Amino acid sequence: MTDAPAAVSPLRRRMIDDMTLRNLSPATQRSYLHAVTKFSRYFGRSPDRLGLEDVRAFQVYLVSQGISWPALNQTVCALRFFYGVTLDRAEIPERIAYARTPRKLPAILSADEVVRFLEAVPSLKARTALTTAYAAGLRASETVSLKVGDIDSQRMVIQVRHGKGAKDRTVMLSPQLLAILRTYWRLARPRNWLFPGRGDKPIDVQVLYAACRSATKAAGLTKRVSVHTLRHYLPCRTMSG
C-alpha cells in the first residue's frame, strides 16, 4: 500500500471500498490510508503480513516520536479498521489499545493569588461561599447546600450532607474560617440556608461560577480559576464519611 497515484494495489483498493461502503468521510479515508501506509513503510512490508506485535512496536515508536494522543488514537482507529474489516481478522482490533489522554493537573494558585482572587469578589455572600469552598475543600454543590446548622463550632467541623455519591461526611472547620463565617452571619443573618438564594432555596451554583469568572478577570489572574481549582489548592481534610 503506497501513495503512488499511478497504481493502486488490490489491498488498498479493498480498504477504500470498505470505507466507502461504510460511508466514512473523505477526510477519514485519507487519514486511515495514510496511517496504514505509514505502518507498512515503517516495517518495509505489506501490512497484511504484519501482526499484533508489529502494531504494538509501531505504537511504541510513534509515542517515542512525540505524536499527539489524538493522532495516536486516529492511527489506532485506522489499524483496527484495517485488521477488523479489510482483513476480516476480528480477533485483532479489540487487542489494539487506545491511548488514554493524560489528565491535566488543575491550575494551582499561590497564596497571594488566592487572596487577590477572593478580594476581587464584590458580593459578601459569594465571597464567603468561595472562601468556605477554599478553606474546607468543598465542591460548589456542597458549598451552596450548607445550612446554618451544619457549622458545628463546638466540635470545629462542618457537616457536608449528600456530597459526592450522595454520601454525608465531616470536614474540619478552621478557626480562621469560623471567624469569617461568624462575621458573615452577623451581617447577612441567614436563617436556614447558610448561603440563601431566591425564595426558600440556596444560592445557585451558577452564581459561584459567574463570581469566579468575574473575580479572575478583576484580579488580573492569567490562570483559569474555578471552585474546583480552589479545592485543589487546599485539599479537603475529611474526618469521616
XYZ file of C-alpha atoms in Angstrom:
241
model
C 0.000 0.000 0.000
C 1.784 3.140 -1.208
C 0.740 6.676 -2.012
C 1.796 6.390 -5.668
C -1.110 7.584 -7.809
C -0.118 5.507 -10.843
C -1.151 2.170 -9.343
C -3.460 1.123 -6.556
C -2.779 -2.254 -5.036
C -5.689 -4.694 -4.616
C -5.299 -4.425 -0.839
C -5.504 -0.628 -0.898
C -8.478 -0.751 -3.253
C -10.259 -3.201 -0.951
C -9.734 -0.912 2.044
C -11.002 2.082 0.067
C -14.096 0.118 -0.952
C -14.658 -0.991 2.654
C -14.502 2.602 3.870
C -16.770 3.820 1.084
C -19.372 1.162 1.843
C -19.387 2.307 5.467
C -19.816 5.909 4.398
C -16.625 7.162 6.025
C -15.898 10.771 5.150
C -13.192 11.543 2.564
C -11.052 13.098 5.298
C -11.323 9.967 7.454
C -10.490 7.772 4.470
C -7.370 9.791 3.711
C -6.353 9.662 7.378
C -6.823 5.886 7.590
C -4.940 5.248 4.364
C -2.084 7.484 5.482
C -1.831 5.694 8.840
C -1.800 2.191 7.341
C 0.706 3.279 4.696
C 2.997 4.715 7.381
C 2.665 1.479 9.342
C 3.615 -0.545 6.267
C 6.597 1.643 5.403
C 7.938 1.523 8.938
C 8.468 -2.239 8.629
C 9.075 -2.272 4.864
C 6.437 -4.960 4.392
C 2.852 -5.199 3.200
C 0.532 -4.522 6.159
C -1.349 -7.789 5.676
C 1.877 -9.577 6.593
C 2.194 -7.726 9.897
C 0.651 -8.818 13.180
C -0.344 -7.595 16.613
C 3.214 -7.404 17.947
C 4.141 -5.238 14.966
C 1.225 -2.932 15.771
C 2.433 -2.645 19.350
C 6.002 -1.891 18.228
C 4.674 0.763 15.849
C 2.664 2.397 18.637
C 5.759 2.496 20.858
C 7.689 4.103 18.003
C 5.024 6.762 17.455
C 4.984 7.636 21.151
C 8.789 7.936 21.140
C 8.477 10.396 18.255
C 6.224 12.650 20.306
C 2.983 12.011 18.438
C -0.038 13.691 19.995
C -2.568 11.500 21.790
C -5.406 12.350 19.359
C -3.158 11.494 16.388
C -2.103 8.234 18.028
C -5.720 7.258 18.582
C -6.527 8.131 14.987
C -3.837 5.655 13.949
C -5.350 3.071 16.270
C -8.749 3.600 14.628
C -7.181 3.109 11.203
C -5.398 -0.109 12.169
C -8.458 -1.501 13.946
C -10.496 -0.854 10.804
C -7.817 -2.366 8.551
C -7.493 -5.583 10.540
C -11.127 -5.937 11.576
C -12.827 -5.009 8.306
C -10.428 -5.203 5.390
C -8.513 -8.278 6.582
C -11.529 -9.724 8.455
C -9.369 -10.646 11.441
C -11.890 -9.919 14.177
C -9.633 -11.122 16.977
C -7.087 -8.330 16.487
C -8.916 -4.938 16.692
C -10.053 -5.290 20.301
C -6.445 -6.030 21.302
C -5.142 -2.787 19.771
C -5.344 -0.443 22.728
C -6.378 3.177 22.513
C -4.182 5.723 24.273
C -5.690 7.348 27.324
C -5.471 11.121 27.137
C -3.291 12.371 30.008
C -5.272 14.283 32.588
C -4.097 17.828 33.039
C -3.389 18.917 36.549
C -5.646 21.727 37.715
C -4.172 25.195 37.938
C -2.706 25.774 41.371
C -2.899 29.256 42.869
C -0.276 30.799 45.088
C -1.333 32.190 48.466
C -1.101 35.719 47.075
C -3.256 34.801 44.082
C -5.910 33.284 46.340
C -6.069 36.496 48.393
C -6.264 38.654 45.261
C -8.965 36.430 43.822
C -11.180 36.419 46.922
C -10.776 40.157 47.461
C -11.984 40.697 43.895
C -15.376 39.093 44.637
C -17.664 42.081 45.426
C -20.612 40.137 46.863
C -20.286 39.277 50.560
C -22.345 36.111 50.099
C -20.428 34.845 47.082
C -17.070 35.776 48.602
C -17.867 33.945 51.839
C -19.160 30.916 49.935
C -15.997 30.737 47.814
C -13.856 31.225 50.909
C -15.693 28.329 52.531
C -15.154 26.118 49.480
C -11.469 27.039 49.511
C -10.865 26.655 53.246
C -12.865 23.446 53.704
C -12.171 21.848 50.316
C -15.824 21.690 49.310
C -17.382 21.222 45.909
C -19.595 24.016 44.596
C -22.741 21.907 45.060
C -21.699 21.046 48.613
C -20.993 24.673 49.466
C -24.340 26.035 48.310
C -26.179 23.213 50.112
C -24.783 24.102 53.534
C -27.235 25.058 56.244
C -26.516 27.230 59.253
C -26.830 24.184 61.487
C -24.122 22.339 59.539
C -21.470 24.599 61.074
C -20.521 22.937 64.358
C -18.348 25.383 66.298
C -18.266 23.093 69.329
C -16.610 20.210 67.511
C -14.978 22.535 64.940
C -16.363 20.596 61.992
C -18.664 21.165 59.025
C -21.290 18.552 58.253
C -21.454 18.017 54.486
C -24.718 16.342 53.543
C -25.399 14.497 50.315
C -21.943 15.089 48.859
C -20.439 13.068 46.027
C -22.194 9.734 45.749
C -24.999 11.076 47.978
C -22.796 10.422 50.994
C -22.517 12.535 54.119
C -19.119 13.413 55.506
C -17.496 15.685 58.060
C -14.694 18.130 57.298
C -12.555 20.247 59.580
C -13.583 23.801 60.413
C -10.565 26.023 60.898
C -10.640 28.871 63.430
C -9.983 31.343 60.605
C -12.965 30.124 58.588
C -15.170 30.119 61.687
C -14.307 33.778 62.311
C -15.163 34.635 58.698
C -18.482 32.761 58.897
C -19.403 34.479 62.170
C -18.758 37.895 60.652
C -20.810 36.916 57.614
C -23.668 35.660 59.833
C -23.780 38.916 61.805
C -24.053 40.914 58.584
C -26.300 38.649 56.488
C -28.315 36.875 59.200
C -29.056 33.702 57.208
C -31.728 31.560 58.887
C -31.859 28.167 57.195
C -29.537 28.000 54.230
C -26.085 29.365 55.013
C -25.993 30.994 51.582
C -29.659 31.609 50.725
C -30.910 32.293 47.239
C -34.338 33.253 45.995
C -37.330 32.006 47.932
C -36.630 29.102 50.231
C -33.727 27.833 48.135
C -29.951 28.045 48.486
C -27.864 30.206 46.217
C -27.497 28.716 42.738
C -24.121 27.173 41.879
C -24.101 29.267 38.701
C -23.744 32.336 40.907
C -20.455 30.954 42.228
C -19.269 30.047 38.738
C -20.040 33.554 37.497
C -18.315 35.065 40.539
C -15.220 33.010 39.773
C -15.094 34.257 36.199
C -15.540 37.924 37.056
C -13.142 37.819 40.034
C -10.459 36.106 37.965
C -10.625 38.913 35.435
C -10.818 41.649 38.076
C -7.810 40.220 39.942
C -5.769 40.125 36.725
C -5.094 36.399 37.002
C -3.976 34.530 33.901
C -4.844 31.129 35.374
C -8.337 29.788 34.955
C -9.932 29.769 38.400
C -12.946 27.708 39.399
C -14.334 26.260 42.598
C -12.563 23.063 41.560
C -9.274 24.982 41.401
C -9.798 26.300 44.923
C -10.452 22.783 46.208
C -7.123 21.613 44.825
C -5.239 24.464 46.431
C -6.172 23.304 49.909
C -7.344 19.668 49.836
C -10.392 18.732 51.836
C -9.429 17.179 55.140
C -12.142 14.580 55.645
C -12.597 13.281 59.168
C -15.298 10.725 58.426
C -17.663 9.630 55.727
